[in-house]
Amino acid sequence: MGEKILMKGAEALGEAAIKAGCRFFFGYPITPQNEVPEYMSKRLPKEGGVFLQAESEVAAINMVYGAAGAGARVMTSSSSPGISLKMEGISYIAGAKLPCVIVNIVRGGPGLGGIQPAQSDYFQATKGGGHGDYRMIVLAPSSVQEMVDLMGDAFDLADLYRMPTMILGDGMLGQMMEPVEFKERKPIALPPKDWATTGKKGRGKQNIINSLFLIAEECEEHNFELKKRYNEIEKNEVKFESYNMEDADVAIIAYGTTARIVKTAIKRAESKGMKVGLIRPITLWPFPEKVIAAAAEKVKAFLTVEMSTGQMVEDVRLAVNGQKPVYFYGRTGGMVPSPEEMVAEVEKILG
Amino acid sequence: MKKVFERPKSLTDVPFSYCPGCTHGIAHRLVAEVIDELGIQERTIGIAPVGCSVLCYDFFDVDMQEAAHGRAPAVATGIKRVHPDSIVFSYQGDGDLASIGTAEIVHAANRGEKITVIFINNAIYGMTGGQMAPTTLPGQKTTTSPYGRDTEACGYPIRISEMLSTLDGPAYIARASLHDPQNIVKAKSAIRKAFQAQVDGLGFSLVELLSTCPTNWGMTPVESLKWLEDNMIPRYPLGEYKVIEGVK
Ligand SMILES: Cc1ncc(C[n+]2csc(CCOP(=O)(O)OP(=O)(O)O)c2C)c(N)n1
Ligand code: SF4
């Protein structure tokens, strides 16, 4: 057992990346995630790595593309408006089958929005955001410890499936001080990066990193190959937490920071005699649709709670597929839903 | 019989896809010859742009990455930081480098990123069908400046080499032309100095090559060479704009 140390979320995130073997970080300042690049700028040079403050998020993500194509474990971090700028690069990274980790500490939008915690980038993260038929693995931690644990997974999944992986958090998680333990990870078997551009020495044949397929048949073939990989991920990599679901009448679906608050709400609802459970998606893509569909056979209704005006709720409705009513409650723009508000919603549903 | 003319080792045997008389092919050959002569083929990593030379990853026989439009200097930065001992070059057109990618080229140059940039200035967007480029000459007709480039509305041709040589990061910046054999020899010598500067770890290097686009200029290859000489060179004077100590 490792020891527990008290750390700020954003810094724990940086340290976890370094522990996962990340030695390259390219980013651009934006609130509320500045502690991540600041931490990396302090730590990476000491680990023989490179921290570089790029001229923009566009440049940063393209530096990530170059470094990932060169075979490195590489990360960038930003917040909503910056992630919008990275979307071009993310699409190219997905198209060129490059592994990397992207952190989005989500803030209120649209536009410049605000700097308080939000979950309004769910669509952008899980439904594309960039152009083309691609997916990105999206991990949504709800505590500092989980953020640390998921960082190792993020790099492994990226390498295993050769694709971008996103950690979706919010300012509350980033600012929170919590005791964390950096657990020893069991190394998993990863394919060799024999496709990386390292100079063709010793290889004879050139390596090319590319997402261009001018012949329609070849472009379709490329997309089908990506899709095959995505199907495998949907089969193997779904992660969720089920809490208090055994005899729940209402299942709340929530992720990240919101899910923490739901747990408090569940206790209060219990003291009022209501049976409420939580299904917390940890992977937002692949989405835990099976467990939600199965729960639909037992509960009376679903309540999706988000810090948005309703994004993940669409995936919940697809999973429930009309079997039971799906309600929504959301606060947005940096407002955080309280346990009382959630209990009041449940009361309305059980009416 | 001894072969006196053969394909450089650093070019594959894939035939170029360029139009007849296009000087992209000459530029490729010069770059490949320099890579051969410096003996760096096995540690060179190139970056292809978006533009007519987008497929140059099929032509250069070195490891290659294809970049998004204008982002090659950022991609090059990522690669070079991971493999500091490699030789990294980008090959970019004037739409790619001087329009959509201005931020990336300026900051890569300013950081003194140890990469080499081959910048093809043909005063037009070739691949997309002859639209106006930031380098298009005043009065020059293109498909999006059908009455000729109006400087009142669209500003003036950008002189990238002059602009970048005001920065402290670059080690070597030169402009050469591909319109006749003498100038091609000079262009090769500039490309060689640029790569050598990187081999010697001196800093950022860039060679701007004045090039033709007969197809979109609406001229024969020979007319194009003459037009380049008469019209582009007065706007884009040839020569070395930055040569720091140690460049050879
Ligand atoms: C983001 C983006 N915008 C626009 C394009 C379309 N596009 C492709 S090539 C090109 C211009 C190429 O011109 P230049 O860089 O001068 O190279 P040339 O073809 O003349 O060699 C443009 C605008 C694109 N591929 N991506
Ligand atoms: S369109 Fe112009 S730049 Fe492109 S290959 Fe043809 S001649 Fe060359």
XYZ file of C-alpha atoms and ligand atoms in Angstrom:
633
model
C 0.000 0.000 0.000
C 1.285 3.414 -0.923
C 0.852 6.352 1.415
C -1.943 8.882 1.105
C -1.019 12.479 0.437
C -3.212 15.547 0.415
C -3.219 17.046 -3.083
C -5.144 19.493 -5.184
C -7.047 17.773 -8.004
C -5.257 19.503 -10.859
C -1.829 18.735 -9.416
C -2.712 15.135 -8.634
C -3.805 14.825 -12.247
C -0.417 16.055 -13.453
C 1.485 13.779 -11.108
C -0.628 10.808 -12.161
C 0.228 11.501 -15.804
C 3.930 11.557 -14.992
C 3.566 8.319 -13.030
C 1.836 6.847 -16.101
C 4.946 7.594 -18.159
C 3.857 10.841 -19.762
C 6.955 12.936 -20.458
C 5.556 15.479 -22.929
C 2.993 18.176 -22.250
C 1.852 20.905 -24.625
C -0.755 23.409 -23.491
C -2.023 26.952 -23.368
C -3.272 28.779 -20.250
C -6.998 28.907 -19.549
C -8.973 29.026 -16.278
C -9.916 26.773 -14.502
C -7.117 24.346 -15.373
C -3.987 26.502 -15.094
C -2.660 24.426 -12.225
C -2.171 21.484 -14.599
C 0.318 23.202 -16.973
C 1.895 25.013 -14.034
C 2.491 21.728 -12.271
C 3.825 20.091 -15.439
C 6.183 23.008 -16.081
C 7.655 22.451 -12.633
C 7.843 18.652 -12.687
C 8.515 17.542 -16.261
C 11.999 19.057 -16.676
C 13.010 17.180 -13.497
C 11.845 13.926 -15.072
C 13.772 14.490 -18.289
C 10.551 15.430 -20.046
C 9.364 18.457 -21.991
C 6.806 21.058 -20.996
C 6.049 23.574 -23.705
C 3.591 26.453 -23.552
C 2.272 26.633 -27.100
C 1.107 29.800 -28.877
C -2.483 28.514 -28.907
C -4.562 25.427 -28.271
C -4.464 24.796 -32.014
C -0.684 24.634 -31.914
C -0.689 22.635 -28.659
C -2.847 19.828 -30.023
C -0.774 19.687 -33.207
C 2.372 19.386 -31.105
C 0.590 16.509 -29.388
C -0.093 15.014 -32.837
C 3.600 15.256 -33.732
C 4.818 13.846 -30.426
C 2.243 11.025 -30.424
C 3.189 10.181 -34.011
C 6.798 10.082 -32.885
C 5.851 7.415 -30.346
C 5.694 9.368 -27.076
C 3.188 9.294 -24.236
C 1.867 12.823 -24.478
C -0.865 14.899 -22.890
C -2.558 18.264 -23.233
C -5.006 19.942 -20.920
C -7.450 22.770 -21.418
C -10.940 24.017 -20.645
C -13.993 24.319 -22.879
C -13.139 27.221 -25.266
C -9.642 25.791 -25.646
C -11.013 22.315 -26.323
C -13.139 23.786 -29.119
C -9.908 24.992 -30.733
C -8.333 21.571 -30.295
C -11.119 19.829 -32.149
C -9.416 20.043 -35.547
C -6.344 18.359 -34.129
C -8.358 15.760 -32.225
C -10.075 14.718 -35.447
C -6.681 14.363 -37.176
C -5.325 12.391 -34.197
C -8.311 10.042 -34.358
C -7.971 9.759 -38.147
C -4.251 9.027 -37.979
C -4.791 6.481 -35.167
C -2.560 8.219 -32.638
C -2.709 7.677 -28.878
C -2.796 10.677 -26.556
C -4.595 11.997 -23.483
C -6.614 15.216 -23.505
C -7.947 16.728 -20.293
C -10.983 19.018 -20.370
C -11.708 20.823 -17.112
C -15.132 21.953 -18.281
C -16.426 25.483 -17.602
C -19.733 27.123 -18.423
C -20.453 28.007 -22.053
C -21.345 28.668 -24.795
C -18.807 31.178 -26.043
C -16.617 32.572 -23.325
C -19.270 31.434 -20.823
C -17.937 31.466 -17.288
C -15.192 29.847 -15.268
C -17.326 27.865 -12.828
C -17.804 24.078 -13.050
C -20.087 22.745 -15.774
C -20.888 19.590 -17.731
C -22.023 21.286 -20.908
C -19.293 19.790 -23.099
C -20.766 16.273 -22.987
C -21.965 16.418 -26.584
C -18.652 17.817 -27.765
C -16.719 15.064 -25.974
C -18.893 12.074 -26.820
C -20.557 12.935 -30.134
C -17.605 14.100 -32.178
C -16.907 17.784 -31.729
C -14.375 17.518 -34.495
C -15.343 16.412 -37.981
C -15.696 12.883 -39.266
C -16.844 9.483 -38.089
C -14.648 9.079 -35.043
C -14.967 8.299 -31.366
C -12.907 9.211 -28.369
C -12.788 7.297 -25.095
C -14.146 9.701 -22.454
C -13.478 9.100 -18.751
C -15.358 11.053 -16.084
C -13.855 10.831 -12.572
C -15.846 11.987 -9.570
C -13.056 12.292 -7.020
C -9.413 13.246 -6.999
C -8.461 9.640 -6.271
C -10.472 8.413 -9.215
C -8.914 11.064 -11.445
C -5.506 9.708 -10.477
C -6.539 6.087 -11.053
C -8.155 6.863 -14.405
C -5.069 8.670 -15.697
C -3.167 5.379 -15.913
C -6.155 3.784 -17.656
C -6.379 6.729 -20.052
C -2.816 6.264 -21.307
C -3.144 2.477 -21.482
C -6.438 2.635 -23.382
C -5.028 5.247 -25.761
C -2.026 3.025 -26.509
C -4.035 -0.181 -26.667
C -6.569 1.124 -29.158
C -4.370 3.830 -30.769
C -6.806 6.658 -30.237
C -7.312 9.871 -28.282
C -8.686 9.493 -24.762
C -10.278 12.355 -22.878
C -10.566 12.942 -19.155
C -13.614 15.105 -18.555
C -13.592 16.940 -15.235
C -14.650 20.298 -13.929
C -13.194 23.119 -11.905
C -14.554 21.718 -8.666
C -12.594 18.486 -9.085
C -9.542 20.441 -10.185
C -9.554 22.730 -7.139
C -10.567 20.130 -4.546
C -7.942 19.002 -1.993
C -8.275 15.305 -1.225
C -6.022 12.593 0.116
C -4.757 10.492 -2.768
C -2.710 7.392 -3.154
C -0.672 6.719 -6.276
C -1.214 3.003 -6.552
C 1.234 0.687 -8.218
C -0.361 -0.270 -11.554
C -0.133 -3.724 -13.006
C 1.457 -3.185 -16.417
C -0.732 -4.491 -19.228
C 0.524 -5.890 -22.509
C 0.558 -3.092 -25.060
C 1.283 -3.413 -28.768
C 4.708 -2.077 -29.865
C 4.661 1.366 -31.476
C 6.320 0.056 -34.617
C 4.333 2.575 -36.661
C 5.947 5.643 -35.035
C 8.105 8.096 -36.956
C 11.501 7.696 -35.353
C 13.633 7.923 -38.498
C 13.739 4.815 -40.681
C 17.097 3.623 -39.346
C 17.116 -0.095 -38.769
C 13.707 -0.446 -40.338
C 14.361 0.054 -44.039
C 10.809 0.984 -44.826
C 9.386 4.414 -44.104
C 6.631 5.002 -41.544
C 3.886 7.434 -42.484
C 1.414 9.060 -40.080
C -1.571 10.150 -42.107
C -5.338 10.515 -42.228
C -5.715 11.240 -45.962
C -7.438 8.683 -48.181
C -8.291 10.237 -51.542
C -9.874 7.087 -52.930
C -13.398 6.697 -51.535
C -13.111 2.895 -51.229
C -9.954 3.282 -49.158
C -11.446 6.019 -46.999
C -14.455 3.824 -46.304
C -12.192 0.874 -45.506
C -10.249 3.088 -43.074
C -13.512 4.137 -41.395
C -14.683 0.532 -41.144
C -11.405 -0.409 -39.513
C -11.836 2.376 -36.967
C -15.413 1.272 -36.384
C -14.267 -2.280 -35.682
C -12.000 -0.907 -32.980
C -14.840 1.195 -31.556
C -17.100 -1.870 -31.409
C -14.450 -3.718 -29.445
C -14.172 -0.827 -26.997
C -17.944 -0.746 -26.536
C -17.772 -4.437 -25.735
C -14.765 -4.383 -23.392
C -14.210 -1.035 -21.790
C -17.520 0.182 -20.320
C -17.085 1.364 -16.732
C -19.724 2.530 -14.281
C -20.579 2.584 -10.601
C -23.871 1.254 -9.304
C -24.857 2.653 -5.903
C -27.880 1.742 -3.794
C -29.605 0.227 -6.823
C -30.770 -3.045 -5.193
C -34.354 -1.974 -4.488
C -34.402 1.551 -5.885
C -37.642 2.994 -7.241
C -35.882 5.878 -8.927
C -32.483 5.562 -10.583
C -30.541 8.773 -10.846
C -28.034 8.868 -13.695
C -25.234 11.343 -13.102
C -21.467 11.561 -13.618
C -18.491 13.407 -12.201
C -19.009 16.088 -9.580
C -22.790 15.886 -9.921
C -22.738 12.190 -8.966
C -21.024 13.023 -5.666
C -23.856 15.362 -4.779
C -26.382 12.720 -5.812
C -25.013 10.408 -3.116
C -25.817 12.996 -0.460
C -29.272 13.461 -1.998
C -29.874 9.699 -1.885
C -29.242 9.620 1.877
C -31.656 12.509 2.449
C -34.285 10.879 0.228
C -33.862 7.656 2.202
C -34.561 9.462 5.471
C -37.787 10.637 3.871
C -38.681 7.058 2.981
C -37.815 7.183 -0.742
C -35.716 4.489 -2.378
C -33.271 6.084 -4.757
C -30.183 4.633 -6.437
C -27.422 5.949 -8.662
C -25.879 4.663 -11.844
C -22.742 6.668 -12.452
C -21.162 6.322 -15.884
C -17.361 6.410 -15.508
C -16.864 5.969 -19.234
C -19.132 8.484 -20.988
C -18.073 6.850 -24.218
C -18.475 3.915 -24.354
C -21.744 4.677 -22.538
C -22.999 2.089 -20.006
C -26.262 1.536 -21.848
C -26.685 -2.135 -20.915
C -26.764 -1.545 -17.177
C -29.251 1.281 -17.662
C -31.437 -0.866 -19.918
C -31.342 -3.649 -17.314
C -32.261 -1.232 -14.533
C -35.291 -0.128 -16.571
C -36.832 -3.505 -15.836
C -36.721 -2.818 -12.094
C -37.096 0.877 -11.342
C -40.201 3.037 -11.754
C -38.416 5.966 -13.328
C -35.059 7.542 -14.177
C -33.841 10.993 -13.280
C -30.803 12.329 -15.128
C -29.026 15.137 -13.326
C -26.405 17.193 -15.116
C -24.714 20.561 -14.946
C -26.136 21.373 -18.367
C -29.552 21.884 -19.893
C -29.690 18.212 -20.852
C -27.057 16.376 -22.883
C -26.299 12.953 -21.399
C -30.047 12.549 -20.866
C -30.319 11.795 -24.598
C -28.106 8.734 -24.179
C -30.095 7.694 -21.121
C -33.327 7.892 -23.150
C -31.766 5.800 -25.914
C -30.686 3.183 -23.368
C -34.058 3.123 -21.574
C -35.738 2.952 -24.964
C -39.183 3.976 -23.729
C -39.419 1.244 -21.080
C -39.813 3.764 -18.221
C -40.115 7.550 -17.983
C -36.852 9.491 -18.035
C -36.846 12.848 -16.214
C -34.206 15.512 -16.288
C -32.933 18.053 -13.825
C -30.091 20.411 -14.643
C -28.334 23.542 -13.484
C -25.943 25.166 -15.865
C -23.590 28.051 -16.599
C -21.530 27.238 -13.498
C -24.431 26.626 -11.110
C -24.211 23.378 -9.149
C -27.376 21.435 -8.270
C -27.922 20.959 -4.530
C -29.015 17.727 -2.808
C -32.286 19.478 -1.773
C -33.097 20.289 -5.390
C -32.478 16.676 -6.359
C -34.642 15.327 -3.529
C -37.426 17.705 -4.575
C -37.234 16.304 -8.121
C -37.476 12.742 -6.841
C -40.477 13.716 -4.692
C -42.170 15.135 -7.778
C -41.540 11.905 -9.694
C -42.837 9.635 -6.911
C -45.545 12.247 -6.300
C 28.518 2.622 -68.069
C 28.538 4.942 -65.094
C 25.210 6.503 -64.278
C 25.535 10.288 -64.119
C 21.943 11.082 -63.268
C 19.817 9.000 -60.978
C 17.029 9.320 -58.494
C 18.204 10.513 -55.067
C 17.999 7.764 -52.439
C 15.680 9.947 -50.381
C 12.994 9.873 -53.063
C 10.775 6.815 -53.500
C 10.027 5.476 -56.973
C 6.443 6.792 -56.813
C 5.994 9.172 -59.774
C 5.246 12.792 -58.832
C 1.611 13.795 -59.165
C 2.420 17.403 -60.094
C 1.284 19.146 -63.288
C 3.776 19.379 -66.178
C 6.170 22.263 -65.602
C 5.334 22.638 -61.907
C 8.428 23.442 -59.848
C 7.269 21.425 -56.806
C 9.108 18.477 -58.401
C 12.384 20.400 -58.596
C 12.055 21.465 -54.964
C 11.477 17.821 -53.912
C 14.531 16.694 -55.786
C 16.751 19.367 -54.233
C 15.592 18.504 -50.721
C 16.163 14.784 -51.354
C 19.643 15.403 -52.777
C 20.610 17.459 -49.739
C 19.317 14.760 -47.367
C 21.398 12.196 -49.283
C 24.510 14.351 -49.337
C 24.346 15.077 -45.607
C 23.830 11.356 -44.936
C 20.785 11.988 -42.738
C 18.076 9.971 -44.530
C 17.730 7.429 -41.726
C 17.170 10.043 -39.029
C 15.081 12.478 -41.010
C 11.359 12.945 -40.341
C 9.376 15.107 -42.747
C 6.006 16.801 -42.460
C 3.680 17.100 -45.432
C 1.348 20.107 -45.658
C -2.157 20.496 -47.029
C -1.782 21.757 -50.577
C -0.595 20.286 -53.868
C 2.323 18.682 -52.040
C 0.011 16.909 -49.592
C 1.133 13.552 -50.995
C 4.839 14.276 -50.578
C 4.889 11.613 -47.859
C 4.690 9.183 -50.772
C 7.618 10.847 -52.561
C 10.201 11.430 -49.821
C 11.693 8.150 -48.686
C 11.985 9.126 -45.029
C 9.572 8.827 -42.102
C 6.745 11.295 -42.693
C 3.776 12.800 -40.901
C 0.914 14.507 -42.702
C -0.222 17.661 -40.864
C -3.469 19.632 -40.831
C -3.510 22.763 -43.022
C -0.875 25.184 -41.727
C 0.016 23.205 -38.605
C 3.227 21.590 -39.834
C 5.531 23.744 -37.657
C 3.592 22.687 -34.537
C 3.706 19.031 -35.598
C 7.431 19.419 -36.312
C 7.885 20.879 -32.824
C 6.222 17.861 -31.235
C 8.412 15.438 -33.185
C 11.657 17.306 -32.612
C 11.045 17.570 -28.862
C 10.528 13.803 -28.682
C 13.520 12.979 -30.913
C 16.019 15.832 -30.512
C 18.624 13.890 -32.514
C 16.413 13.521 -35.551
C 16.377 15.967 -38.463
C 12.886 17.352 -38.863
C 11.682 19.334 -41.853
C 8.341 20.652 -43.023
C 7.428 21.320 -46.637
C 4.693 23.960 -46.974
C 2.941 26.069 -49.579
C 2.113 29.757 -49.224
C -1.539 29.226 -48.323
C -0.457 26.685 -45.736
C 2.395 28.673 -44.216
C 1.633 32.331 -44.940
C -2.138 32.321 -44.371
C -3.764 29.695 -42.184
C -0.496 28.725 -40.495
C 1.033 32.124 -39.735
C 0.806 31.718 -35.966
C 2.495 28.322 -36.065
C 5.374 29.410 -38.324
C 6.037 32.661 -36.450
C 6.198 30.953 -33.070
C 8.217 27.963 -34.232
C 10.705 30.438 -35.721
C 10.631 32.592 -32.610
C 11.289 29.620 -30.322
C 14.288 28.819 -32.470
C 12.792 25.378 -32.926
C 15.551 23.255 -34.425
C 13.666 22.368 -37.584
C 14.017 23.204 -41.276
C 11.155 24.644 -43.299
C 10.922 24.469 -47.082
C 8.464 27.177 -48.067
C 7.036 27.062 -51.601
C 5.835 30.497 -52.667
C 3.879 30.214 -55.935
C 1.673 33.270 -55.289
C -1.504 31.196 -55.473
C -3.523 28.355 -53.933
C -2.727 25.517 -56.307
C -4.627 22.570 -54.918
C -8.005 24.221 -54.469
C -8.045 25.674 -57.971
C -6.141 28.927 -58.122
C -7.569 31.188 -55.413
C -5.798 34.262 -54.096
C -2.982 33.636 -51.628
C -1.490 36.132 -49.167
C 1.503 36.113 -51.521
C -0.531 36.911 -54.659
C 0.885 40.005 -56.390
C -1.051 43.301 -56.614
C -3.237 43.179 -59.696
C -2.711 39.411 -60.150
C -5.858 37.645 -61.326
C -6.930 34.525 -59.458
C -10.272 32.749 -59.154
C -11.111 34.809 -56.038
C -9.533 38.036 -57.310
C -11.002 37.930 -60.812
C -10.355 41.659 -61.348
C -6.824 41.401 -60.021
C -5.701 41.614 -56.372
C -6.978 44.899 -55.036
C -4.575 45.980 -52.316
C -7.148 48.383 -50.906
C -9.440 45.476 -50.065
C -6.977 42.570 -49.676
C -3.728 44.117 -48.553
C -0.281 43.390 -49.913
C 1.851 40.319 -50.605
C 3.410 39.039 -47.393
C 7.182 38.791 -47.335
C 7.699 35.890 -44.993
C 11.491 35.673 -45.171
C 11.938 39.347 -44.323
C 9.342 39.155 -41.559
C 10.787 36.080 -39.863
C 14.337 37.375 -40.074
C 13.422 40.150 -37.614
C 13.118 37.439 -34.935
C 15.969 36.240 -32.743
C 15.140 32.519 -33.007
C 16.066 31.751 -36.618
C 19.597 30.681 -37.524
C 19.211 30.770 -41.281
C 16.620 32.293 -43.606
C 16.991 32.666 -47.356
C 14.872 33.184 -50.436
C 15.807 31.483 -53.710
C 14.067 30.839 -56.995
C 13.527 27.802 -59.186
C 13.107 29.577 -62.536
C 16.447 28.717 -64.154
C 19.430 26.369 -63.680
C 21.697 28.957 -62.071
C 19.070 29.829 -59.510
C 18.315 26.172 -58.897
C 21.965 25.672 -57.960
C 21.703 28.597 -55.542
C 18.463 27.214 -54.157
C 20.156 23.911 -53.446
C 23.007 25.604 -51.664
C 20.498 27.470 -49.468
C 18.627 24.244 -48.677
C 21.914 22.614 -47.780
C 22.849 25.432 -45.416
C 19.406 25.242 -43.830
C 19.678 21.508 -43.128
C 23.301 21.848 -42.047
C 22.241 24.524 -39.540
C 19.854 21.990 -38.028
C 22.451 19.216 -38.038
C 24.730 21.623 -36.162
C 21.960 22.425 -33.680
C 22.025 26.145 -34.480
C 18.290 26.858 -34.525
C 15.365 27.375 -36.859
C 16.023 27.477 -40.604
C 13.786 28.298 -43.558
C 14.251 28.496 -47.298
C 11.585 30.244 -49.323
C 11.504 28.981 -52.897
C 9.806 31.093 -55.570
C 7.847 28.564 -57.586
C 5.501 28.323 -60.543
C 1.941 27.098 -60.902
C 1.429 26.994 -64.688
C -1.974 25.351 -64.313
C -3.560 28.044 -62.191
C -1.568 30.928 -63.578
C -3.027 29.944 -66.973
C 0.369 29.853 -68.688
C 2.671 27.373 -70.363
C 5.560 26.141 -68.206
C 7.990 28.374 -70.118
C 5.774 31.454 -69.807
C 5.480 30.717 -66.095
C 9.227 30.739 -65.566
C 9.449 34.084 -67.349
C 6.496 35.492 -65.365
C 8.136 34.431 -62.103
C 11.381 36.125 -63.065
C 9.749 39.349 -64.264
C 7.050 39.738 -61.631
C 7.831 37.777 -58.489
C 11.516 38.505 -58.042
C 11.025 42.311 -57.939
C 8.455 41.781 -55.134
C 10.366 39.015 -53.431
C 14.076 39.841 -53.660
C 16.363 36.821 -53.582
C 19.129 36.362 -51.062
C 20.016 35.401 -47.523
C 18.048 37.282 -44.899
C 19.479 35.787 -41.764
C 22.730 33.942 -41.305
C 23.920 33.597 -37.731
C 27.497 32.788 -36.847
C 28.343 29.163 -37.424
C 26.070 28.607 -40.440
C 28.021 26.936 -43.218
C -8.802 23.800 -42.560
C -8.721 23.743 -44.032
N -9.119 24.801 -44.766
C -9.059 24.745 -46.110
C -8.606 23.630 -46.754
C -8.608 23.591 -48.271
N -7.291 23.753 -48.857
C -6.584 22.710 -49.284
S -5.135 23.127 -49.967
C -5.426 24.772 -49.730
C -4.468 25.822 -50.190
C -3.201 25.300 -50.667
O -2.434 26.304 -51.194
P -0.882 26.408 -50.932
O -0.581 26.217 -49.493
O -0.431 27.695 -51.524
O -0.239 25.151 -51.668
P -0.187 24.779 -53.218
O -1.382 23.932 -53.455
O -0.198 26.049 -54.003
O 1.079 24.026 -53.374
C -6.661 24.957 -49.116
C -7.219 26.281 -48.807
C -8.215 22.527 -45.950
N -7.790 21.382 -46.477
N -8.279 22.613 -44.603
S -1.878 23.084 -59.464
Fe -0.081 24.377 -59.622
S 1.119 24.010 -57.744
Fe -0.370 22.348 -57.984
S 0.745 20.741 -59.067
Fe -0.360 21.912 -60.604
S 1.103 23.460 -61.250
Fe 1.861 22.603 -59.334
